[in-house]
PDB file of C-alpha atoms in Angstrom:
ATOM      1  CA  MET A   1      -1.074 -19.410   2.559  1.00 74.00           C
ATOM      2  CA  SER A   2      -1.804 -16.171   4.403  1.00 89.00           C
ATOM      3  CA  ILE A   3       1.052 -13.696   4.587  1.00 95.00           C
ATOM      4  CA  LEU A   4      -0.978 -11.173   6.622  1.00 96.00           C
ATOM      5  CA  GLU A   5      -3.458 -11.974   9.387  1.00 96.00           C
ATOM      6  CA  VAL A   6      -5.483  -9.157  10.938  1.00 96.00           C
ATOM      7  CA  SER A   7      -7.581 -10.272  13.905  1.00 95.00           C
ATOM      8  CA  GLY A   8     -10.007  -8.218  16.000  1.00 95.00           C
ATOM      9  CA  ILE A   9      -8.211  -4.911  15.520  1.00 95.00           C
ATOM     10  CA  ARG A  10      -9.580  -2.069  17.609  1.00 94.00           C
ATOM     11  CA  LYS A  11      -8.137   1.434  17.870  1.00 92.00           C
ATOM     12  CA  VAL A  12      -9.302   4.063  20.331  1.00 92.00           C
ATOM     13  CA  TYR A  13      -7.891   7.577  20.438  1.00 85.00           C
ATOM     14  CA  SER A  14      -8.245   9.903  23.397  1.00 80.00           C
ATOM     15  CA  ALA A  15      -8.955  13.535  22.615  1.00 70.00           C
ATOM     16  CA  ARG A  16      -6.319  15.969  23.847  1.00 69.00           C
ATOM     17  CA  PHE A  17      -8.856  17.976  25.830  1.00 65.00           C
ATOM     18  CA  GLY A  18     -11.881  16.732  27.735  1.00 62.00           C
ATOM     19  CA  GLY A  19     -10.958  13.055  27.804  1.00 69.00           C
ATOM     20  CA  GLN A  20     -13.388  12.134  25.025  1.00 79.00           C
ATOM     21  CA  LYS A  21     -12.499   8.893  23.249  1.00 84.00           C
ATOM     22  CA  VAL A  22     -12.871   8.189  19.534  1.00 84.00           C
ATOM     23  CA  GLU A  23     -13.118   4.623  18.286  1.00 86.00           C
ATOM     24  CA  ALA A  24     -11.463   4.676  14.865  1.00 89.00           C
ATOM     25  CA  LEU A  25     -11.511   0.899  14.390  1.00 92.00           C
ATOM     26  CA  LYS A  26     -13.974  -1.432  16.098  1.00 91.00           C
ATOM     27  CA  ASN A  27     -13.367  -5.043  15.145  1.00 91.00           C
ATOM     28  CA  VAL A  28     -11.396  -5.466  11.933  1.00 94.00           C
ATOM     29  CA  SER A  29     -10.469  -8.974  10.841  1.00 95.00           C
ATOM     30  CA  PHE A  30      -9.240 -10.239   7.477  1.00 95.00           C
ATOM     31  CA  SER A  31      -6.349 -12.094   5.920  1.00 96.00           C
ATOM     32  CA  VAL A  32      -4.265 -11.543   2.798  1.00 96.00           C
ATOM     33  CA  GLU A  33      -2.855 -14.474   0.873  1.00 96.00           C
ATOM     34  CA  ARG A  34       0.662 -14.472  -0.491  1.00 95.00           C
ATOM     35  CA  GLY A  35       0.620 -12.923  -3.967  1.00 95.00           C
ATOM     36  CA  GLU A  36      -2.776 -11.222  -3.547  1.00 97.00           C
ATOM     37  CA  TYR A  37      -3.566  -7.695  -4.706  1.00 97.00           C
ATOM     38  CA  VAL A  38      -6.108  -6.204  -2.298  1.00 97.00           C
ATOM     39  CA  ALA A  39      -7.696  -2.745  -2.293  1.00 97.00           C
ATOM     40  CA  ILE A  40      -9.256  -1.131   0.782  1.00 96.00           C
ATOM     41  CA  MET A  41     -12.001   1.440   0.218  1.00 94.00           C
ATOM     42  CA  GLY A  42     -14.189   3.554   2.462  1.00 86.00           C
ATOM     43  CA  GLU A  43     -15.482   7.068   2.976  1.00 82.00           C
ATOM     44  CA  SER A  44     -13.342   9.675   4.731  1.00 79.00           C
ATOM     45  CA  GLY A  45     -13.358   8.916   8.445  1.00 76.00           C
ATOM     46  CA  SER A  46     -14.153   5.226   7.925  1.00 81.00           C
ATOM     47  CA  GLY A  47     -10.889   4.135   9.545  1.00 84.00           C
ATOM     48  CA  LYS A  48      -8.933   2.950   6.508  1.00 87.00           C
ATOM     49  CA  THR A  49      -5.984   5.324   7.079  1.00 86.00           C
ATOM     50  CA  THR A  50      -5.794   4.263  10.734  1.00 90.00           C
ATOM     51  CA  LEU A  51      -5.809   0.647   9.584  1.00 92.00           C
ATOM     52  CA  LEU A  52      -3.019   1.284   7.082  1.00 91.00           C
ATOM     53  CA  ASN A  53      -0.899   2.953   9.780  1.00 90.00           C
ATOM     54  CA  ILE A  54      -1.310  -0.105  12.014  1.00 93.00           C
ATOM     55  CA  LEU A  55      -0.431  -2.492   9.180  1.00 94.00           C
ATOM     56  CA  ALA A  56       2.639  -0.352   8.457  1.00 91.00           C
ATOM     57  CA  ALA A  57       3.713  -0.601  12.110  1.00 90.00           C
ATOM     58  CA  LEU A  58       3.455   3.187  12.371  1.00 88.00           C
ATOM     59  CA  ASP A  59       0.804   2.853  15.077  1.00 90.00           C
ATOM     60  CA  ARG A  60      -0.227   0.132  17.496  1.00 91.00           C
ATOM     61  CA  PRO A  61      -3.773  -1.152  17.962  1.00 92.00           C
ATOM     62  CA  THR A  62      -5.655  -0.794  21.230  1.00 93.00           C
ATOM     63  CA  ALA A  63      -6.670  -4.444  20.917  1.00 94.00           C
ATOM     64  CA  GLY A  64      -6.279  -7.268  18.431  1.00 94.00           C
ATOM     65  CA  LYS A  65      -3.336  -8.636  16.467  1.00 94.00           C
ATOM     66  CA  VAL A  66      -1.543  -8.095  13.178  1.00 95.00           C
ATOM     67  CA  LEU A  67       0.640 -11.012  12.090  1.00 95.00           C
ATOM     68  CA  LEU A  68       3.035 -10.759   9.162  1.00 94.00           C
ATOM     69  CA  GLU A  69       4.203 -14.255   8.300  1.00 92.00           C
ATOM     70  CA  GLY A  70       3.291 -15.247  11.846  1.00 91.00           C
ATOM     71  CA  LEU A  71       5.179 -12.394  13.520  1.00 92.00           C
ATOM     72  CA  ASP A  72       3.060 -10.312  15.896  1.00 92.00           C
ATOM     73  CA  LEU A  73       3.830  -6.662  15.071  1.00 92.00           C
ATOM     74  CA  ALA A  74       2.906  -5.614  18.611  1.00 88.00           C
ATOM     75  CA  LYS A  75       5.799  -7.654  19.984  1.00 89.00           C
ATOM     76  CA  ILE A  76       8.455  -5.823  17.977  1.00 90.00           C
ATOM     77  CA  LYS A  77      10.458  -3.505  20.222  1.00 90.00           C
ATOM     78  CA  ASP A  78      10.304   0.209  19.476  1.00 86.00           C
ATOM     79  CA  SER A  79      14.056   0.193  18.878  1.00 88.00           C
ATOM     80  CA  ALA A  80      13.663  -2.437  16.142  1.00 90.00           C
ATOM     81  CA  ILE A  81      10.490  -1.204  14.413  1.00 90.00           C
ATOM     82  CA  ALA A  82      12.229   0.985  11.815  1.00 88.00           C
ATOM     83  CA  GLN A  83      14.452  -1.894  10.733  1.00 88.00           C
ATOM     84  CA  PHE A  84      11.418  -4.201  10.592  1.00 91.00           C
ATOM     85  CA  ARG A  85       9.588  -1.824   8.246  1.00 90.00           C
ATOM     86  CA  ARG A  86      12.685  -1.421   6.081  1.00 88.00           C
ATOM     87  CA  ASP A  87      13.282  -5.168   5.811  1.00 89.00           C
ATOM     88  CA  ASN A  88       9.708  -6.369   5.352  1.00 93.00           C
ATOM     89  CA  LEU A  89       7.515  -3.594   3.934  1.00 93.00           C
ATOM     90  CA  GLY A  90       7.578  -1.452   0.811  1.00 92.00           C
ATOM     91  CA  PHE A  91       5.698   1.859   0.732  1.00 91.00           C
ATOM     92  CA  VAL A  92       4.165   3.823  -2.145  1.00 90.00           C
ATOM     93  CA  PHE A  93       2.688   7.187  -1.146  1.00 84.00           C
ATOM     94  CA  GLN A  94       0.371   9.644  -2.875  1.00 80.00           C
ATOM     95  CA  GLU A  95       2.960  12.433  -2.744  1.00 81.00           C
ATOM     96  CA  PHE A  96       5.888  10.196  -3.791  1.00 82.00           C
ATOM     97  CA  ASN A  97       8.067  11.232  -0.789  1.00 86.00           C
ATOM     98  CA  LEU A  98      11.210  11.593  -2.893  1.00 91.00           C
ATOM     99  CA  LEU A  99      14.079  13.782  -1.682  1.00 93.00           C
ATOM    100  CA  ASP A 100      14.751  16.615  -4.135  1.00 93.00           C
ATOM    101  CA  THR A 101      18.429  16.807  -3.152  1.00 95.00           C
ATOM    102  CA  PHE A 102      18.977  13.158  -4.171  1.00 96.00           C
ATOM    103  CA  THR A 103      18.963  11.772  -7.703  1.00 96.00           C
ATOM    104  CA  VAL A 104      16.209   9.327  -8.603  1.00 96.00           C
ATOM    105  CA  GLY A 105      18.712   6.481  -8.329  1.00 96.00           C
ATOM    106  CA  ASP A 106      19.863   7.575  -4.885  1.00 96.00           C
ATOM    107  CA  ASN A 107      16.239   7.893  -3.741  1.00 95.00           C
ATOM    108  CA  ILE A 108      15.646   4.302  -4.789  1.00 95.00           C
ATOM    109  CA  PHE A 109      18.835   3.171  -3.060  1.00 95.00           C
ATOM    110  CA  LEU A 110      17.954   4.906   0.226  1.00 93.00           C
ATOM    111  CA  PRO A 111      16.401   1.942   2.112  1.00 91.00           C
ATOM    112  CA  LEU A 112      19.368  -0.227   1.112  1.00 92.00           C
ATOM    113  CA  VAL A 113      21.847   2.459   2.201  1.00 92.00           C
ATOM    114  CA  LEU A 114      20.136   2.608   5.595  1.00 88.00           C
ATOM    115  CA  ALA A 115      20.438  -1.182   5.802  1.00 87.00           C
ATOM    116  CA  GLY A 116      24.186  -1.006   5.107  1.00 90.00           C
ATOM    117  CA  CYS A 117      23.939  -2.810   1.778  1.00 91.00           C
ATOM    118  CA  PRO A 118      27.138  -2.824  -0.376  1.00 94.00           C
ATOM    119  CA  TYR A 119      27.022  -0.550  -3.431  1.00 92.00           C
ATOM    120  CA  ARG A 120      27.609  -3.428  -5.876  1.00 93.00           C
ATOM    121  CA  GLU A 121      24.608  -5.301  -4.501  1.00 94.00           C
ATOM    122  CA  MET A 122      22.463  -2.151  -4.698  1.00 94.00           C
ATOM    123  CA  THR A 123      23.282  -1.624  -8.365  1.00 94.00           C
ATOM    124  CA  ASP A 124      22.699  -5.311  -9.113  1.00 94.00           C
ATOM    125  CA  ARG A 125      19.257  -5.084  -7.504  1.00 93.00           C
ATOM    126  CA  LEU A 126      18.328  -1.836  -9.224  1.00 94.00           C
ATOM    127  CA  ARG A 127      19.214  -2.835 -12.777  1.00 93.00           C
ATOM    128  CA  PRO A 128      16.356  -5.326 -13.418  1.00 92.00           C
ATOM    129  CA  ILE A 129      13.822  -3.254 -11.471  1.00 91.00           C
ATOM    130  CA  ALA A 130      14.646  -0.077 -13.407  1.00 93.00           C
ATOM    131  CA  ALA A 131      14.376  -1.985 -16.686  1.00 91.00           C
ATOM    132  CA  LYS A 132      10.998  -3.454 -15.714  1.00 87.00           C
ATOM    133  CA  LEU A 133       9.634  -0.063 -14.654  1.00 88.00           C
ATOM    134  CA  GLY A 134      11.050   1.754 -17.683  1.00 89.00           C
ATOM    135  CA  ILE A 135      13.148   4.253 -15.705  1.00 93.00           C
ATOM    136  CA  PRO A 136      16.839   3.617 -16.599  1.00 95.00           C
ATOM    137  CA  GLY A 137      16.973   6.961 -18.409  1.00 94.00           C
ATOM    138  CA  ILE A 138      15.956   9.036 -15.367  1.00 95.00           C
ATOM    139  CA  LEU A 139      18.139   7.515 -12.643  1.00 96.00           C
ATOM    140  CA  ASP A 140      20.635  10.406 -12.804  1.00 96.00           C
ATOM    141  CA  LYS A 141      17.924  13.079 -12.823  1.00 96.00           C
ATOM    142  CA  TYR A 142      16.483  14.819  -9.785  1.00 96.00           C
ATOM    143  CA  PRO A 143      12.810  14.511  -8.796  1.00 94.00           C
ATOM    144  CA  TYR A 144      12.051  18.116  -9.820  1.00 94.00           C
ATOM    145  CA  GLU A 145      13.251  17.281 -13.344  1.00 96.00           C
ATOM    146  CA  ILE A 146      10.783  14.453 -14.020  1.00 94.00           C
ATOM    147  CA  SER A 147       7.012  14.015 -14.377  1.00 91.00           C
ATOM    148  CA  GLY A 148       4.567  12.862 -11.717  1.00 89.00           C
ATOM    149  CA  GLY A 149       4.222   9.486 -13.401  1.00 89.00           C
ATOM    150  CA  GLN A 150       7.990   9.040 -13.450  1.00 92.00           C
ATOM    151  CA  LYS A 151       8.176  10.037  -9.784  1.00 92.00           C
ATOM    152  CA  GLN A 152       5.625   7.382  -8.898  1.00 89.00           C
ATOM    153  CA  ARG A 153       7.552   4.762 -10.896  1.00 90.00           C
ATOM    154  CA  ALA A 154      10.637   5.726  -8.915  1.00 93.00           C
ATOM    155  CA  ALA A 155       8.622   5.360  -5.706  1.00 92.00           C
ATOM    156  CA  VAL A 156       7.501   1.887  -6.789  1.00 92.00           C
ATOM    157  CA  ALA A 157      11.130   0.974  -7.531  1.00 93.00           C
ATOM    158  CA  ARG A 158      12.128   2.167  -4.045  1.00 94.00           C
ATOM    159  CA  ALA A 159       9.350   0.012  -2.562  1.00 92.00           C
ATOM    160  CA  MET A 160      10.451  -3.054  -4.544  1.00 91.00           C
ATOM    161  CA  ILE A 161      14.217  -2.867  -4.114  1.00 93.00           C
ATOM    162  CA  THR A 162      14.229  -4.389  -0.622  1.00 91.00           C
ATOM    163  CA  ASN A 163      12.273  -7.439  -1.869  1.00 90.00           C
ATOM    164  CA  PRO A 164       9.502  -6.711   0.661  1.00 93.00           C
ATOM    165  CA  LYS A 165       7.034  -9.282   1.883  1.00 94.00           C
ATOM    166  CA  LEU A 166       4.248  -6.725   1.416  1.00 95.00           C
ATOM    167  CA  ILE A 167       3.863  -3.469  -0.518  1.00 95.00           C
ATOM    168  CA  LEU A 168       1.530  -0.947   1.131  1.00 95.00           C
ATOM    169  CA  ALA A 169       0.195   1.761  -1.184  1.00 93.00           C
ATOM    170  CA  ASP A 170      -1.587   4.851   0.171  1.00 91.00           C
ATOM    171  CA  GLU A 171      -3.699   6.570  -2.520  1.00 90.00           C
ATOM    172  CA  PRO A 172      -0.943   5.917  -5.095  1.00 89.00           C
ATOM    173  CA  THR A 173      -2.892   7.472  -7.995  1.00 89.00           C
ATOM    174  CA  GLY A 174      -4.110  10.511  -6.035  1.00 86.00           C
ATOM    175  CA  ALA A 175      -1.539  12.950  -7.461  1.00 82.00           C
ATOM    176  CA  LEU A 176      -1.452  11.550 -11.009  1.00 86.00           C
ATOM    177  CA  ASP A 177      -3.205  12.518 -14.232  1.00 88.00           C
ATOM    178  CA  SER A 178      -5.331   9.928 -16.057  1.00 90.00           C
ATOM    179  CA  ARG A 179      -2.548   8.714 -18.332  1.00 89.00           C
ATOM    180  CA  SER A 180      -0.058   8.300 -15.483  1.00 87.00           C
ATOM    181  CA  THR A 181      -2.780   6.589 -13.440  1.00 90.00           C
ATOM    182  CA  ASP A 182      -3.345   4.038 -16.210  1.00 91.00           C
ATOM    183  CA  GLU A 183       0.402   3.415 -16.444  1.00 89.00           C
ATOM    184  CA  LEU A 184       0.787   2.958 -12.681  1.00 89.00           C
ATOM    185  CA  LEU A 185      -2.163   0.571 -12.414  1.00 92.00           C
ATOM    186  CA  LYS A 186      -0.781  -1.539 -15.238  1.00 91.00           C
ATOM    187  CA  LEU A 187       2.555  -1.477 -13.455  1.00 90.00           C
ATOM    188  CA  PHE A 188       0.982  -2.650 -10.194  1.00 91.00           C
ATOM    189  CA  ALA A 189      -0.794  -5.469 -12.039  1.00 92.00           C
ATOM    190  CA  ASP A 190       2.493  -6.519 -13.668  1.00 91.00           C
ATOM    191  CA  VAL A 191       4.361  -6.391 -10.347  1.00 91.00           C
ATOM    192  CA  ASN A 192       1.620  -8.452  -8.708  1.00 93.00           C
ATOM    193  CA  MET A 193       1.892 -11.021 -11.513  1.00 92.00           C
ATOM    194  CA  THR A 194       5.489 -11.673 -10.398  1.00 90.00           C
ATOM    195  CA  GLY A 195       4.126 -12.813  -7.006  1.00 92.00           C
ATOM    196  CA  GLN A 196       4.441  -9.540  -5.088  1.00 94.00           C
ATOM    197  CA  THR A 197       1.705  -9.047  -2.479  1.00 96.00           C
ATOM    198  CA  ILE A 198       0.102  -5.575  -2.626  1.00 96.00           C
ATOM    199  CA  LEU A 199      -2.335  -3.883  -0.255  1.00 97.00           C
ATOM    200  CA  MET A 200      -3.653  -0.525  -1.492  1.00 95.00           C
ATOM    201  CA  VAL A 201      -5.827   2.066   0.243  1.00 94.00           C
ATOM    202  CA  THR A 202      -7.701   4.167  -2.290  1.00 93.00           C
ATOM    203  CA  HIS A 203     -10.740   6.375  -2.929  1.00 91.00           C
ATOM    204  CA  SER A 204     -10.476   5.643  -6.651  1.00 93.00           C
ATOM    205  CA  VAL A 205     -12.862   3.082  -8.110  1.00 95.00           C
ATOM    206  CA  LYS A 206     -10.580   2.877 -11.137  1.00 95.00           C
ATOM    207  CA  ALA A 207      -7.593   2.005  -8.963  1.00 95.00           C
ATOM    208  CA  ALA A 208      -9.580  -0.517  -6.934  1.00 96.00           C
ATOM    209  CA  SER A 209     -10.889  -2.187 -10.093  1.00 96.00           C
ATOM    210  CA  SER A 210      -7.311  -3.155 -10.999  1.00 95.00           C
ATOM    211  CA  SER A 211      -7.046  -5.264  -7.817  1.00 96.00           C
ATOM    212  CA  LYS A 212      -8.193  -8.842  -7.251  1.00 96.00           C
ATOM    213  CA  ARG A 213     -10.231  -8.159  -4.113  1.00 97.00           C
ATOM    214  CA  VAL A 214     -11.761  -5.085  -2.489  1.00 97.00           C
ATOM    215  CA  LEU A 215     -12.451  -4.664   1.225  1.00 96.00           C
ATOM    216  CA  PHE A 216     -14.990  -1.980   2.147  1.00 94.00           C
ATOM    217  CA  ILE A 217     -14.495  -0.259   5.519  1.00 91.00           C
ATOM    218  CA  LYS A 218     -17.444   1.484   7.142  1.00 88.00           C
ATOM    219  CA  ASP A 219     -17.595   2.958  10.645  1.00 86.00           C
ATOM    220  CA  GLY A 220     -14.393   1.222  11.664  1.00 88.00           C
ATOM    221  CA  GLU A 221     -15.329  -2.281  10.487  1.00 90.00           C
ATOM    222  CA  VAL A 222     -14.975  -4.442   7.383  1.00 91.00           C
ATOM    223  CA  PHE A 223     -18.469  -3.991   5.979  1.00 89.00           C
ATOM    224  CA  HIS A 224     -18.223  -6.062   2.797  1.00 92.00           C
ATOM    225  CA  GLN A 225     -15.766  -7.493   0.303  1.00 95.00           C
ATOM    226  CA  LEU A 226     -15.759  -8.257  -3.413  1.00 96.00           C
ATOM    227  CA  TYR A 227     -13.633 -10.707  -5.353  1.00 96.00           C
ATOM    228  CA  ARG A 228     -12.800  -9.985  -8.976  1.00 95.00           C
ATOM    229  CA  GLY A 229     -13.236 -13.560 -10.130  1.00 94.00           C
ATOM    230  CA  MET A 230     -13.411 -13.578 -13.929  1.00 95.00           C
ATOM    231  CA  ASP A 231     -14.533  -9.937 -14.210  1.00 96.00           C
ATOM    232  CA  THR A 232     -12.862  -7.540 -16.607  1.00 93.00           C
ATOM    233  CA  ASP A 233     -11.693  -4.211 -15.180  1.00 91.00           C
ATOM    234  CA  GLU A 234     -14.898  -2.630 -16.505  1.00 94.00           C
ATOM    235  CA  GLN A 235     -17.160  -5.243 -14.934  1.00 96.00           C
ATOM    236  CA  PHE A 236     -15.336  -5.077 -11.611  1.00 97.00           C
ATOM    237  CA  TYR A 237     -15.492  -1.263 -11.760  1.00 96.00           C
ATOM    238  CA  GLN A 238     -19.290  -1.443 -12.028  1.00 97.00           C
ATOM    239  CA  ARG A 239     -19.634  -3.924  -9.170  1.00 96.00           C
ATOM    240  CA  ILE A 240     -17.430  -1.735  -6.950  1.00 96.00           C
ATOM    241  CA  THR A 241     -19.451   1.362  -7.853  1.00 95.00           C
ATOM    242  CA  ASP A 242     -22.740  -0.397  -7.074  1.00 93.00           C
ATOM    243  CA  THR A 243     -21.367  -1.595  -3.728  1.00 92.00           C
ATOM    244  CA  LEU A 244     -20.127   1.875  -2.751  1.00 90.00           C
ATOM    245  CA  ILE A 245     -23.608   3.262  -3.413  1.00 88.00           C
ATOM    246  CA  LEU A 246     -25.143   0.618  -1.189  1.00 84.00           C
ATOM    247  CA  VAL A 247     -22.538   1.229   1.519  1.00 80.00           C
ATOM    248  CA  ALA A 248     -23.254   4.974   1.446  1.00 80.00           C
ATOM    249  CA  THR A 249     -27.056   4.615   1.424  1.00 79.00           C
ATOM    250  CA  GLY A 250     -27.324   1.713   3.830  1.00 72.00           C
ATOM    251  CA  GLY A 251     -28.814  -0.568   1.189  1.00 65.00           C
ATOM    252  CA  GLU A 252     -28.831  -4.343   1.371  1.00 65.00           C
ATOM    253  CA  LEU A 253     -25.705  -6.104   0.141  1.00 64.00           C
ATOM    254  CA  LYS A 254     -25.895  -9.494  -1.504  1.00 60.00           C
TER     255      LYS A 254
END
């Protein structure tokens, strides 16, 4: 069953001066099944960041629809959009977006605090997540006291604590070293195995090869897609690399 339906998305921006219009997305359509782990790849300027912003309800499309469990995001009132994101979406960013004046635990609690959740319920939710992510020992520390990998684990915990329908990850390995990248990708795979749906935008072939399906965006459209099938990470990595070369050179895709 599809949890996310994207149909005919088009996004046109008007330049501030001169009235020139830029078509960032042309005709993007795809669906994401419940429990899938999907990566979106594309060169800079391909439209993937614009697409992510629309899926995150941070921007509205010029045309087309985005349905999350049948709900049309365009029909959500501006006054209710922040609550919608908080209740339905989890976010993992490249730069972590943790507040240095809050402890790690308080950073994770933040979306629940904004939702008016009782403290007892917050701690009950955090306990199993912290154990799964291996971060109980850093909950009382501040972000400037922990490593980049630990910060990203905290960010994942913050994304998970609201029990979101969909986790959106924007270049989640971009600020991590190779060891922390490996740890995060294993973590994402483990989280996905519990049934959590994940959609990740990335430039990293390594990150994409941990997913189950890759969508390739080119010139504002879904150009191609690959399913992992029975591939190992290494085999999927090679298929993704070969496809990116063909996308960049205009070669023929099979």
